[in-house]
């Protein structure tokens, strides 16, 4: 993904520099998910200048086990998704899996960090969050 980060660690007022220039996914894009399990989404220091939309395609039920954003993040739009912990398809119990329990065992977690910069601008619409 083509994103941006602050040019200096621990200085969120520093200029933004591009990361992965020319990558196929960038701010302003829509990622459409079809019915089924799509794992967990974990992003750290992903800043988009335009909104990146992640949504279920019309008529589909896209399921995630977790959405987690940490560090500096900006301009994520989650739409028409199901976030359900019991959908986890890993090799161990979801409550024991490092991918899910690192920092939190929540279905949706947004955590800023002063070191990398603040998290901001996450929109959700028609999200069904289930913690069974």
Short mmCIF file of C-alpha atoms in Angstrom, two decimals:
data_model
loop_
_atom_site.label_atom_id
_atom_site.label_comp_id
_atom_site.label_asym_id
_atom_site.label_seq_id
_atom_site.Cartn_x
_atom_site.Cartn_y
_atom_site.Cartn_z
CA UNK A 1 0.00 0.00 0.00
CA UNK A 2 1.19 3.47 -0.81
CA UNK A 3 1.00 5.40 2.46
CA UNK A 4 2.71 8.24 4.27
CA UNK A 5 4.61 8.50 7.53
CA UNK A 6 6.18 11.31 9.51
CA UNK A 7 9.76 12.00 8.46
CA UNK A 8 10.93 12.06 12.10
CA UNK A 9 9.99 9.59 14.83
CA UNK A 10 8.41 11.15 17.90
CA UNK A 11 7.65 14.31 15.92
CA UNK A 12 4.10 14.18 14.55
CA UNK A 13 4.47 17.73 13.24
CA UNK A 14 7.30 16.70 10.90
CA UNK A 15 6.65 16.49 7.18
CA UNK A 16 4.95 13.44 5.72
CA UNK A 17 7.05 11.28 3.40
CA UNK A 18 5.72 8.67 1.01
CA UNK A 19 6.17 4.95 1.71
CA UNK A 20 5.86 2.27 -1.02
CA UNK A 21 5.45 4.80 -3.81
CA UNK A 22 3.61 3.36 -6.79
CA UNK A 23 2.03 0.47 -4.84
CA UNK A 24 -1.26 -0.80 -6.34
CA UNK A 25 -3.37 0.30 -3.34
CA UNK A 26 -3.38 3.91 -2.16
CA UNK A 27 -5.60 6.50 -0.52
CA UNK A 28 -8.75 7.15 -2.54
CA UNK A 29 -9.13 3.44 -3.41
CA UNK A 30 -11.94 1.09 -2.40
CA UNK A 31 -11.16 -2.47 -1.40
CA UNK A 32 -14.26 -4.60 -2.01
CA UNK A 33 -14.55 -7.85 -0.08
CA UNK A 34 -16.86 -10.71 -1.05
CA UNK A 35 -18.65 -13.10 1.29
CA UNK A 36 -16.42 -15.15 3.54
CA UNK A 37 -13.70 -14.85 6.13
CA UNK A 38 -10.95 -12.31 5.42
CA UNK A 39 -8.84 -12.72 8.58
CA UNK A 40 -7.78 -9.82 10.73
CA UNK A 41 -6.61 -6.42 9.55
CA UNK A 42 -3.74 -4.94 11.53
CA UNK A 43 -2.17 -1.67 10.41
CA UNK A 44 0.61 0.28 12.08
CA UNK A 45 1.60 3.74 10.85
CA UNK A 46 -0.60 3.86 7.77
CA UNK A 47 -1.47 7.45 6.89
CA UNK A 48 -3.47 8.08 3.74
CA UNK A 49 -4.00 11.56 2.31
CA UNK A 50 -7.36 10.41 0.88
CA UNK A 51 -9.81 7.91 2.37
CA UNK A 52 -9.06 4.20 1.92
CA UNK A 53 -12.42 2.41 1.97
CA UNK A 54 -12.64 -1.25 2.99
CA UNK A 55 -16.15 -2.57 2.45
CA UNK A 56 -18.24 -5.60 1.61
CA UNK A 57 -19.35 -5.74 -1.99
CA UNK A 58 -23.09 -5.16 -2.37
CA UNK A 59 -25.00 -8.34 -1.48
CA UNK A 60 -22.00 -9.95 0.25
CA UNK A 61 -21.19 -10.62 3.92
CA UNK A 62 -17.49 -10.01 4.49
CA UNK A 63 -16.25 -11.20 7.90
CA UNK A 64 -13.12 -10.09 9.79
CA UNK A 65 -11.96 -11.41 13.15
CA UNK A 66 -10.46 -8.03 14.11
CA UNK A 67 -9.63 -4.54 12.84
CA UNK A 68 -6.66 -3.01 14.63
CA UNK A 69 -4.89 0.28 13.92
CA UNK A 70 -1.92 1.42 16.01
CA UNK A 71 0.66 4.18 15.90
CA UNK A 72 -0.12 6.94 13.43
CA UNK A 73 -3.08 6.20 11.18
CA UNK A 74 -5.44 8.35 9.17
CA UNK A 75 -8.30 8.10 6.67
CA UNK A 76 -9.71 4.58 6.98
CA UNK A 77 -13.37 4.05 6.13
CA UNK A 78 -14.84 0.68 7.12
CA UNK A 79 -18.24 -0.02 5.62
CA UNK A 80 -20.78 -2.86 5.68
CA UNK A 81 -18.51 -5.39 7.41
CA UNK A 82 -18.98 -8.02 10.11
CA UNK A 83 -16.24 -8.15 12.74
CA UNK A 84 -16.66 -11.36 14.70
CA UNK A 85 -14.05 -12.90 16.94
CA UNK A 86 -15.44 -16.41 16.69
CA UNK A 87 -14.71 -16.31 12.94
CA UNK A 88 -10.95 -16.64 13.61
CA UNK A 89 -9.52 -19.51 11.54
CA UNK A 90 -6.01 -19.71 12.99
CA UNK A 91 -4.24 -22.74 14.43
CA UNK A 92 -4.88 -21.92 18.09
CA UNK A 93 -7.75 -20.53 20.17
CA UNK A 94 -8.43 -16.94 19.12
CA UNK A 95 -8.02 -15.67 22.68
CA UNK A 96 -4.52 -17.18 22.76
CA UNK A 97 -3.38 -16.11 19.29
CA UNK A 98 -0.66 -13.45 19.32
CA UNK A 99 -2.15 -11.85 16.21
CA UNK A 100 -5.34 -11.06 18.11
CA UNK A 101 -4.29 -10.64 21.74
CA UNK A 102 -1.26 -8.41 21.22
CA UNK A 103 -2.14 -5.25 23.20
CA UNK A 104 -5.87 -6.05 23.30
CA UNK A 105 -8.34 -8.79 22.62
CA UNK A 106 -10.99 -6.42 21.28
CA UNK A 107 -12.81 -6.95 17.99
CA UNK A 108 -11.97 -3.37 16.99
CA UNK A 109 -8.98 -1.53 18.43
CA UNK A 110 -7.65 1.95 17.64
CA UNK A 111 -4.53 2.95 19.56
CA UNK A 112 -2.39 6.03 18.94
CA UNK A 113 1.24 6.40 19.88
CA UNK A 114 3.06 9.62 20.67
CA UNK A 115 6.24 8.09 19.28
CA UNK A 116 4.86 7.61 15.74
CA UNK A 117 2.11 10.23 15.75
CA UNK A 118 -1.58 10.34 16.53
CA UNK A 119 -4.27 8.18 15.03
CA UNK A 120 -7.25 9.99 13.55
CA UNK A 121 -10.02 9.91 10.97
CA UNK A 122 -11.46 6.41 11.08
CA UNK A 123 -15.07 6.21 9.91
CA UNK A 124 -17.35 3.22 10.34
CA UNK A 125 -20.73 2.66 8.73
CA UNK A 126 -22.98 -0.38 8.97
CA UNK A 127 -20.45 -2.40 10.96
CA UNK A 128 -21.74 -5.35 12.95
CA UNK A 129 -19.24 -6.02 15.76
CA UNK A 130 -19.82 -9.28 17.59
CA UNK A 131 -17.78 -10.56 20.52
CA UNK A 132 -19.12 -14.06 21.11
#
